[in-house]
Short mmCIF file of C-alpha atoms and ligand atoms in Angstrom, two decimals:
data_model
loop_
_atom_site.label_atom_id
_atom_site.label_comp_id
_atom_site.label_asym_id
_atom_site.label_seq_id
_atom_site.Cartn_x
_atom_site.Cartn_y
_atom_site.Cartn_z
CA MET A 1 161.41 -163.72 182.85
CA ALA A 2 164.60 -163.84 180.76
CA GLN A 3 166.92 -166.65 181.74
CA THR A 4 170.33 -165.59 183.00
CA VAL A 5 173.14 -167.62 181.47
CA SER A 6 176.38 -167.80 183.40
CA PRO A 7 179.44 -167.25 181.21
CA ILE A 8 181.26 -169.69 183.50
CA GLU A 9 180.80 -173.23 182.29
CA PRO A 10 180.49 -176.10 184.72
CA ARG A 11 183.75 -177.74 185.69
CA VAL A 12 184.64 -180.17 182.91
CA ARG A 13 187.88 -181.43 184.42
CA ASP A 14 189.04 -180.80 187.92
CA LEU A 15 191.73 -178.15 187.95
CA ARG A 16 193.65 -180.21 190.50
CA ASP A 17 194.18 -183.00 187.98
CA ARG A 18 195.62 -180.81 185.25
CA PRO A 19 199.22 -179.84 184.52
CA VAL A 20 200.14 -176.16 184.92
CA PRO A 21 200.22 -174.49 182.48
CA ASP A 22 197.85 -176.36 180.16
CA LEU A 23 196.79 -174.36 177.10
CA VAL A 24 193.95 -175.79 175.00
CA THR A 25 193.25 -172.86 172.63
CA ALA A 26 195.20 -170.05 171.02
CA ILE A 27 195.78 -167.30 173.61
CA PRO A 28 193.49 -165.46 174.06
CA GLY A 29 190.89 -168.07 173.16
CA PRO A 30 187.57 -167.42 171.41
CA LYS A 31 185.51 -167.12 174.61
CA ALA A 32 188.07 -164.79 176.14
CA ARG A 33 187.97 -162.56 173.05
CA ALA A 34 184.17 -162.46 173.11
CA HIS A 35 184.14 -161.73 176.81
CA VAL A 36 186.61 -158.86 176.47
CA ALA A 37 184.22 -157.24 173.98
CA PHE A 38 181.29 -157.78 176.39
CA ASP A 39 183.29 -156.39 179.33
CA GLN A 40 184.33 -153.34 177.39
CA THR A 41 180.68 -152.53 176.74
CA TRP A 42 179.74 -152.51 180.40
CA THR A 43 182.69 -151.68 182.64
CA SER A 44 184.57 -148.51 183.45
CA PRO A 45 187.21 -147.70 180.83
CA SER A 46 189.41 -146.41 183.65
CA LEU A 47 190.41 -149.99 184.57
CA PRO A 48 194.00 -150.52 183.39
CA ARG A 49 193.73 -154.09 182.09
CA ALA A 50 197.16 -155.64 181.40
CA TYR A 51 196.16 -158.38 178.92
CA PRO A 52 193.06 -160.43 178.06
CA LEU A 53 193.07 -162.92 180.94
CA THR A 54 189.53 -164.04 181.90
CA PRO A 55 189.97 -165.94 185.18
CA VAL A 56 187.06 -168.10 186.29
CA ARG A 57 188.59 -170.51 188.79
CA GLY A 58 191.82 -171.13 190.57
CA TYR A 59 193.55 -173.74 192.64
CA GLY A 60 196.98 -173.46 194.18
CA MET A 61 199.24 -171.84 191.59
CA ALA A 62 196.78 -172.43 188.74
CA ILE A 63 194.26 -170.08 187.14
CA GLU A 64 191.77 -171.34 184.56
CA ASP A 65 190.25 -168.99 181.99
CA LEU A 66 186.91 -168.99 180.16
CA ASP A 67 188.28 -171.22 177.41
CA GLY A 68 189.58 -173.83 179.85
CA ASN A 69 193.23 -172.77 179.53
CA VAL A 70 195.26 -173.20 182.71
CA PHE A 71 197.92 -170.60 183.54
CA LEU A 72 200.77 -170.64 186.04
CA ASP A 73 200.05 -167.63 188.23
CA PHE A 74 203.08 -165.46 189.01
CA ALA A 75 200.86 -162.37 189.39
CA ALA A 76 198.58 -163.57 192.23
CA GLY A 77 195.81 -161.08 191.46
CA ILE A 78 198.39 -158.26 191.94
CA ALA A 79 200.28 -159.77 194.86
CA VAL A 80 197.10 -160.69 196.74
CA ASN A 81 196.58 -164.47 196.73
CA SER A 82 199.32 -165.11 199.28
CA THR A 83 198.20 -168.65 200.11
CA GLY A 84 197.48 -169.51 196.47
CA HIS A 85 194.03 -169.97 195.03
CA ALA A 86 191.33 -171.68 197.08
CA HIS A 87 193.65 -172.86 199.85
CA PRO A 88 191.55 -175.55 201.59
CA ARG A 89 192.16 -174.06 205.06
CA VAL A 90 191.15 -170.58 203.94
CA VAL A 91 188.11 -171.85 202.02
CA ALA A 92 187.00 -173.90 205.05
CA ALA A 93 187.35 -170.86 207.36
CA ILE A 94 185.34 -168.71 204.94
CA LYS A 95 182.57 -171.30 204.55
CA GLU A 96 182.31 -171.84 208.28
CA GLN A 97 182.15 -168.12 209.03
CA ALA A 98 179.71 -167.41 206.17
CA ALA A 99 177.30 -169.96 207.63
CA GLU A 100 177.53 -168.27 211.06
CA LEU A 101 177.49 -164.52 210.36
CA LEU A 102 177.99 -162.66 207.08
CA HIS A 103 178.03 -159.12 208.41
CA TYR A 104 177.69 -157.04 211.47
CA SER A 105 179.24 -153.60 211.63
CA ALA A 106 182.18 -153.52 214.01
CA SER A 107 182.01 -149.72 213.99
CA ASP A 108 178.84 -149.75 216.03
CA PHE A 109 178.99 -153.08 217.86
CA PHE A 110 181.52 -155.40 219.49
CA LEU A 111 182.01 -157.99 216.76
CA PRO A 112 184.13 -160.71 218.44
CA ILE A 113 186.08 -161.87 215.36
CA TYR A 114 187.02 -158.22 214.62
CA ALA A 115 188.94 -157.82 217.88
CA GLU A 116 190.49 -161.30 217.53
CA THR A 117 191.76 -160.32 214.08
CA ALA A 118 192.98 -156.94 215.34
CA LYS A 119 195.01 -158.77 218.00
CA ALA A 120 196.37 -161.39 215.56
CA ILE A 121 197.60 -158.69 213.16
CA ALA A 122 199.11 -156.58 215.96
CA GLU A 123 200.96 -159.66 217.21
CA ILE A 124 202.78 -160.07 213.89
CA ALA A 125 203.39 -156.32 213.34
CA PRO A 126 207.05 -155.20 213.25
CA MET A 127 206.75 -152.88 216.27
CA ARG A 128 207.36 -153.46 219.97
CA GLY A 129 205.15 -152.19 222.77
CA LYS A 130 201.39 -151.94 223.03
CA LEU A 131 199.69 -151.71 219.64
CA ARG A 132 196.14 -151.25 218.38
CA THR A 133 194.64 -152.20 215.03
CA TYR A 134 191.97 -150.60 212.86
CA LEU A 135 190.42 -152.77 210.11
CA GLY A 136 189.32 -151.46 206.72
CA ASN A 137 188.35 -152.85 203.34
CA SER A 138 191.13 -151.87 200.97
CA GLY A 139 194.63 -150.50 200.76
CA THR A 140 193.63 -147.01 199.76
CA GLU A 141 191.15 -146.85 202.64
CA VAL A 142 193.76 -147.54 205.32
CA VAL A 143 196.11 -145.04 203.70
CA GLU A 144 193.35 -142.45 204.19
CA THR A 145 192.92 -143.68 207.76
CA ALA A 146 196.62 -143.29 208.49
CA MET A 147 196.68 -139.76 207.04
CA LYS A 148 193.76 -138.77 209.25
CA LEU A 149 195.30 -140.37 212.34
CA ALA A 150 198.72 -138.77 211.74
CA ARG A 151 197.22 -135.30 211.40
CA HIS A 152 194.88 -135.83 214.33
CA HIS A 153 197.58 -137.17 216.64
CA THR A 154 200.30 -134.65 215.84
CA GLY A 155 198.13 -131.60 215.14
CA ARG A 156 200.50 -130.98 212.20
CA PRO A 157 199.28 -130.46 208.62
CA TYR A 158 201.93 -131.83 206.25
CA ILE A 159 202.48 -135.38 205.00
CA VAL A 160 205.46 -136.39 202.88
CA GLY A 161 205.49 -139.26 200.40
CA PHE A 162 208.11 -140.37 197.89
CA LEU A 163 208.58 -140.04 194.16
CA GLY A 164 207.77 -143.44 192.68
CA GLY A 165 205.40 -144.24 195.55
CA PHE A 166 201.93 -145.70 195.03
CA HIS A 167 199.34 -145.55 197.80
CA GLY A 168 195.96 -145.90 196.09
CA ARG A 169 193.35 -143.99 194.18
CA THR A 170 191.06 -142.21 196.64
CA TYR A 171 191.76 -138.49 197.01
CA GLY A 172 194.22 -138.54 199.90
CA ALA A 173 196.03 -141.68 198.74
CA VAL A 174 196.23 -140.53 195.13
CA SER A 175 197.63 -137.19 196.31
CA LEU A 176 200.43 -139.14 198.00
CA THR A 177 200.93 -141.32 194.93
CA ALA A 178 203.76 -140.19 192.66
CA SER A 179 204.50 -143.23 190.51
CA LYS A 180 202.83 -142.04 187.30
CA ALA A 181 201.41 -138.65 186.30
CA LYS A 182 198.32 -140.33 184.80
CA TYR A 183 197.01 -140.97 188.32
CA HIS A 184 196.74 -137.19 188.84
CA ALA A 185 195.61 -136.15 185.37
CA ARG A 186 192.52 -133.90 185.56
CA PHE A 187 191.91 -134.63 189.24
CA ASP A 188 193.27 -131.41 190.67
CA PRO A 189 192.92 -129.92 193.20
CA LEU A 190 194.39 -132.86 195.10
CA LEU A 191 194.62 -132.97 198.89
CA PRO A 192 196.66 -129.99 200.08
CA GLY A 193 199.63 -130.35 202.41
CA ILE A 194 201.34 -133.20 200.55
CA TYR A 195 205.02 -133.12 199.49
CA HIS A 196 207.24 -135.68 197.79
CA ALA A 197 210.88 -136.54 198.31
CA PRO A 198 213.32 -138.65 196.24
CA PHE A 199 213.36 -142.35 197.17
CA GLY A 200 215.94 -144.92 197.80
CA LYS A 201 219.51 -143.68 198.01
CA VAL A 202 221.10 -142.73 201.31
CA SER A 203 222.20 -139.49 199.64
CA ASP A 204 218.52 -138.70 198.90
CA LEU A 205 217.92 -138.19 202.62
CA ALA A 206 219.78 -134.85 202.46
CA TYR A 207 216.77 -133.52 200.53
CA PHE A 208 214.79 -133.36 203.77
CA ASP A 209 217.05 -131.12 205.85
CA GLU A 210 218.65 -129.24 202.95
CA VAL A 211 215.64 -128.58 200.71
CA LEU A 212 212.25 -129.58 202.12
CA PHE A 213 212.66 -128.38 205.71
CA GLU A 214 214.99 -125.52 204.73
CA ARG A 215 213.02 -123.99 201.87
CA LEU A 216 209.48 -125.36 201.75
CA ILE A 217 207.95 -126.45 205.08
CA PRO A 218 209.14 -126.44 208.70
CA ALA A 219 209.98 -129.93 209.95
CA ASP A 220 207.89 -129.37 213.09
CA GLU A 221 204.78 -128.98 210.92
CA VAL A 222 205.19 -132.39 209.28
CA ALA A 223 202.83 -135.02 210.70
CA ALA A 224 204.15 -138.06 208.88
CA ILE A 225 206.43 -139.51 206.27
CA ILE A 226 204.85 -142.43 204.42
CA LEU A 227 206.72 -144.91 202.28
CA GLU A 228 206.62 -148.36 200.80
CA PRO A 229 209.75 -150.04 202.23
CA ILE A 230 210.09 -151.62 198.77
CA GLN A 231 208.23 -149.64 196.13
CA GLY A 232 205.62 -151.72 194.29
CA GLU A 233 203.67 -150.18 191.47
CA GLY A 234 206.52 -147.69 190.96
CA GLY A 235 208.78 -150.49 189.71
CA TYR A 236 209.72 -152.91 192.53
CA VAL A 237 212.45 -150.58 193.76
CA VAL A 238 214.56 -151.72 196.73
CA PRO A 239 216.13 -148.85 198.73
CA GLU A 240 219.83 -148.80 199.58
CA ASP A 241 220.82 -150.16 202.97
CA GLY A 242 220.86 -147.20 205.33
CA PHE A 243 217.96 -145.35 203.67
CA LEU A 244 215.23 -146.60 206.00
CA GLU A 245 217.52 -146.37 209.02
CA GLY A 246 218.30 -142.75 208.09
CA LEU A 247 214.64 -141.97 207.65
CA ARG A 248 213.80 -143.39 211.09
CA GLU A 249 216.50 -141.19 212.63
CA LEU A 250 215.17 -138.14 210.78
CA CYS A 251 211.61 -138.82 211.98
CA ASP A 252 212.79 -139.25 215.58
CA ARG A 253 214.77 -136.01 215.40
CA HIS A 254 211.77 -134.00 214.18
CA GLY A 255 208.90 -135.78 215.98
CA ILE A 256 207.49 -137.06 212.67
CA LEU A 257 205.52 -140.31 212.44
CA LEU A 258 206.93 -142.96 210.10
CA ILE A 259 204.18 -144.82 208.22
CA ALA A 260 205.14 -148.05 206.43
CA ASP A 261 202.76 -148.84 203.58
CA GLU A 262 203.29 -152.60 203.39
CA ILE A 263 200.12 -153.13 201.41
CA GLN A 264 202.11 -154.84 198.63
CA SER A 265 205.43 -155.68 200.32
CA GLY A 266 203.98 -157.15 203.52
CA THR A 267 202.45 -160.41 204.80
CA GLY A 268 205.49 -162.49 204.01
CA ARG A 269 205.97 -161.54 200.39
CA THR A 270 209.64 -160.53 200.72
CA GLY A 271 210.69 -163.53 202.81
CA LYS A 272 210.12 -161.72 206.09
CA MET A 273 206.67 -160.96 207.47
CA TRP A 274 207.27 -157.25 206.66
CA ALA A 275 209.73 -155.77 204.17
CA ILE A 276 210.82 -153.12 206.68
CA GLU A 277 212.24 -155.94 208.84
CA HIS A 278 215.03 -156.41 206.28
CA TRP A 279 216.50 -153.21 207.72
CA GLY A 280 215.51 -153.67 211.36
CA VAL A 281 213.48 -150.44 211.35
CA GLU A 282 210.22 -150.04 213.30
CA PRO A 283 207.50 -147.81 211.86
CA ASP A 284 205.01 -145.94 214.05
CA ILE A 285 202.11 -146.98 211.83
CA LEU A 286 201.91 -150.07 209.60
CA LEU A 287 199.48 -150.53 206.72
CA THR A 288 198.62 -153.93 205.25
CA ALA A 289 195.99 -155.22 202.81
CA LYS A 290 196.94 -157.38 199.81
CA GLY A 291 197.86 -160.85 200.98
CA LEU A 292 196.35 -160.36 204.43
CA ALA A 293 193.18 -162.37 203.81
CA SER A 294 194.23 -164.42 200.74
CA GLY A 295 192.00 -162.35 198.45
CA MET A 296 189.09 -161.41 200.70
CA PRO A 297 188.83 -157.60 201.02
CA LEU A 298 190.50 -156.73 204.30
CA ALA A 299 193.04 -154.09 205.23
CA ALA A 300 194.56 -153.01 208.51
CA MET A 301 196.26 -150.05 210.10
CA VAL A 302 198.36 -151.00 213.13
CA ALA A 303 199.69 -148.14 215.27
CA ARG A 304 201.47 -147.70 218.53
CA ALA A 305 198.68 -147.57 221.11
CA GLU A 306 199.50 -144.07 222.33
CA ILE A 307 199.07 -142.77 218.79
CA MET A 308 195.75 -144.49 218.17
CA GLU A 309 194.46 -143.61 221.63
CA SER A 310 194.71 -139.93 220.74
CA TRP A 311 191.61 -139.95 218.59
CA SER A 312 188.19 -140.07 220.09
CA ILE A 313 184.88 -141.87 219.51
CA GLY A 314 183.50 -141.17 216.05
CA ALA A 315 186.77 -139.88 214.60
CA HIS A 316 186.89 -142.82 212.21
CA GLY A 317 184.97 -145.99 211.34
CA SER A 318 183.56 -148.04 208.48
CA THR A 319 180.45 -150.14 207.86
CA TYR A 320 182.19 -153.11 206.25
CA GLY A 321 185.77 -152.82 207.52
CA GLY A 322 186.63 -156.02 209.38
CA ASN A 323 183.79 -157.98 207.84
CA PRO A 324 183.60 -161.33 209.69
CA VAL A 325 184.15 -163.49 206.59
CA ALA A 326 187.22 -161.46 205.59
CA CYS A 327 188.45 -161.69 209.20
CA ALA A 328 188.07 -165.49 209.18
CA ALA A 329 190.11 -165.64 205.97
CA ALA A 330 192.78 -163.42 207.56
CA LEU A 331 193.07 -165.58 210.67
CA ALA A 332 193.56 -168.69 208.51
CA THR A 333 196.02 -166.81 206.29
CA ILE A 334 198.12 -165.61 209.23
CA GLU A 335 198.35 -169.17 210.54
CA LEU A 336 199.56 -170.38 207.15
CA LEU A 337 202.07 -167.53 206.83
CA GLN A 338 203.51 -168.36 210.24
CA GLY A 339 203.40 -172.07 209.45
CA GLY A 340 206.11 -171.88 206.76
CA LEU A 341 204.96 -169.69 203.86
CA VAL A 342 207.15 -166.71 204.81
CA GLU A 343 210.19 -168.98 204.90
CA ASN A 344 209.15 -170.52 201.58
CA ALA A 345 208.98 -167.02 200.05
CA ARG A 346 212.58 -166.43 201.12
CA VAL A 347 213.90 -169.73 199.73
CA ARG A 348 211.95 -169.58 196.45
CA GLY A 349 212.96 -165.93 196.07
CA ASP A 350 216.63 -166.90 196.22
CA GLN A 351 215.97 -169.56 193.58
CA ALA A 352 214.25 -166.96 191.38
CA LEU A 353 216.99 -164.36 191.73
CA ALA A 354 219.64 -166.93 190.76
CA GLY A 355 217.59 -167.91 187.67
CA LEU A 356 216.95 -164.30 186.71
CA ALA A 357 220.65 -163.46 187.07
CA GLU A 358 221.37 -166.15 184.43
CA LEU A 359 218.67 -164.67 182.22
CA ARG A 360 220.20 -161.23 182.52
CA ALA A 361 223.64 -162.60 181.66
CA LYS A 362 222.11 -164.14 178.49
CA HIS A 363 220.34 -160.94 177.43
CA PRO A 364 222.42 -158.08 178.89
CA ARG A 365 221.06 -155.41 176.52
CA LEU A 366 217.40 -156.36 176.84
CA VAL A 367 217.33 -157.11 180.59
CA THR A 368 218.83 -154.06 182.29
CA ASP A 369 218.26 -154.94 185.95
CA ILE A 370 216.89 -157.61 188.24
CA ARG A 371 216.00 -156.80 191.82
CA GLY A 372 213.78 -157.68 194.72
CA LYS A 373 213.54 -159.66 197.90
CA GLY A 374 211.73 -162.95 198.42
CA LEU A 375 208.83 -163.23 195.99
CA MET A 376 208.69 -159.50 195.20
CA LEU A 377 210.82 -159.64 192.06
CA GLY A 378 211.30 -157.05 189.34
CA VAL A 379 212.93 -157.54 185.93
CA GLU A 380 213.69 -154.26 184.20
CA PHE A 381 213.91 -154.04 180.41
CA ASP A 382 215.55 -151.54 178.09
CA SER A 383 212.21 -150.02 177.03
CA PRO A 384 208.53 -149.96 178.07
CA GLU A 385 207.66 -151.67 174.76
CA HIS A 386 209.94 -154.62 175.49
CA ALA A 387 208.57 -154.99 179.02
CA GLU A 388 205.08 -155.13 177.54
CA GLU A 389 206.09 -157.58 174.82
CA VAL A 390 207.67 -159.91 177.38
CA GLN A 391 204.55 -159.71 179.55
CA PHE A 392 202.40 -160.74 176.58
CA ALA A 393 204.81 -163.42 175.35
CA ALA A 394 204.71 -164.94 178.86
CA PHE A 395 200.89 -164.86 178.80
CA GLU A 396 200.90 -166.67 175.43
CA ARG A 397 203.05 -169.39 177.05
CA GLY A 398 200.70 -169.76 180.02
CA LEU A 399 202.64 -167.67 182.56
CA LEU A 400 200.97 -164.71 184.28
CA VAL A 401 203.27 -161.79 185.18
CA LEU A 402 202.53 -158.09 185.46
CA GLU A 403 204.28 -154.88 184.42
CA CYS A 404 205.07 -152.14 186.92
CA GLY A 405 207.04 -148.91 186.91
CA LYS A 406 208.13 -147.60 183.53
CA GLN A 407 209.62 -150.76 182.01
CA THR A 408 209.69 -153.46 184.65
CA VAL A 409 207.90 -156.80 184.77
CA ARG A 410 207.06 -157.99 188.26
CA MET A 411 206.80 -161.53 189.52
CA CYS A 412 204.81 -161.86 192.72
CA PRO A 413 203.61 -165.48 192.85
CA PRO A 414 201.63 -166.93 195.73
CA LEU A 415 203.86 -167.82 198.68
CA ILE A 416 203.06 -171.52 198.21
CA VAL A 417 205.12 -171.78 194.99
CA THR A 418 207.24 -174.96 194.91
CA ALA A 419 210.77 -175.39 193.52
CA ASP A 420 209.37 -177.12 190.41
CA GLU A 421 206.75 -174.42 189.81
CA MET A 422 209.41 -171.75 190.19
CA ALA A 423 211.63 -173.58 187.70
CA THR A 424 208.71 -173.81 185.24
CA GLY A 425 207.94 -170.10 185.68
CA LEU A 426 211.57 -169.14 185.10
CA ARG A 427 211.77 -171.37 182.01
CA LEU A 428 208.62 -169.85 180.48
CA PHE A 429 209.76 -166.34 181.34
CA GLY A 430 213.15 -167.09 179.76
CA GLU A 431 211.41 -168.27 176.58
CA ALA A 432 209.32 -165.10 176.51
CA VAL A 433 212.42 -162.94 176.87
CA ALA A 434 214.22 -164.94 174.16
CA GLU A 435 211.29 -164.40 171.80
CA VAL A 436 211.37 -160.65 172.36
CA ALA A 437 215.17 -160.61 172.01
CA GLY A 438 214.77 -162.41 168.67
CA ASP A 439 212.15 -159.94 167.48
CA ARG A 440 214.47 -157.19 168.48
CA ARG A 441 217.33 -158.56 166.40
CA ARG A 442 215.00 -158.80 163.40
CA ARG A 443 214.01 -155.15 163.75
CA PRO A 444 215.97 -152.66 161.62
C1 LIG B 1 201.74 -150.09 198.25
C2 LIG B 1 200.28 -149.94 197.94
N1 LIG B 1 199.54 -149.10 198.68
C3 LIG B 1 198.23 -148.94 198.46
C4 LIG B 1 197.58 -149.61 197.45
C5 LIG B 1 196.11 -149.43 197.23
O1 LIG B 1 195.46 -150.59 197.56
P1 LIG B 1 193.95 -150.87 197.02
O2 LIG B 1 194.06 -151.12 195.56
O3 LIG B 1 193.51 -152.06 197.81
O4 LIG B 1 193.16 -149.65 197.33
C6 LIG B 1 198.33 -150.48 196.64
C7 LIG B 1 197.67 -151.20 195.53
O5 LIG B 1 198.28 -151.65 194.59
C8 LIG B 1 199.71 -150.65 196.89
O6 LIG B 1 200.46 -151.48 196.14
#
């Protein structure tokens, strides 16, 4: 039998003993280059890889690649590793649960840890009153779940999303997504009954009563309005104060459910447990995934009990949703979030915004906007090319960041980031921007 060789070499030096970042080869290194070629032979070309990072292990804020380079992680696996990499409490909870029970479907049986996790998530949800929780595997899956529940509960057909919104890639979620046309290219017909409205300004709200409900669809046939309280993939866009409040009022007036997709903005990332809490607005349905279980695949839909109680046995379920190991990771994650990480996100976010404001003042033509709350930070550049160049220049310096929107670079580090790590990240990012600014001056 042919011997299988792992591309991951045994640990030469413990990641915990190394400085971050710590680059030992050119970036990308020789093994990373070879691996990218191997990957591109076998994997789906649809995957939108940002740059040739080949992560093999992580600890805290550090990610080590195939060549042994250590990076400072301000991308957190796309805003997922909320408690950092391999948090000892999360790892211990996972190991303990894995040794007890790896899987039993909560759709068909009464898995104890499933209900405990449902309760723990409901208890931190930004809604008062009796709530219920459904557990799924991924963001897109709970978006689908919420669309089904909203239609089922209201008996109404239409669902409205926002321009710039991103909700996932399965058919319902991608139909709601309106951040980039490429997500729809050649996939028509999408799910019918979906409309989009402009996002973010208080004046945009007029679109509902003056255009959508006046000319296109009756308000009393709209089941739900779904939004990201702060848009993620669409460019880390923060709405004006008053926008969410106005939307809540509009939903109440027309009997429409308000669904908050907090899959990226939630679980403490913005310095509050949920981004919608910055405006004191309560959704009817909350969606969460990234960050909820520190990287284990778990997602949740929390709804007011009277909404969820309207669907009957068999209306929805999932084999893996609420897998016990993912649930154990979520319970440990929630404890850590409540134990100080949400507050840390707020404080470190303020530090980051102050540093980025200085960077913008230094490069006013290149850096056109900085925005965000907590550790959901966007730096907008004057062109998509410059955003991409800065992303790569940061990578070459050992800092992981990630583009979003048209020409924005996002920073979404784990919520454990310290003041020193934030300062290092800002310094490296500043150097990357300075390099691109220099290139720009050299260009004709
Ligand atoms: C706001 C939001 N909703 C939904 C999704 C889809 O989540 P998943 O990739 O887990 O399906 C994402 C993923 O980036 C997201 O940011």
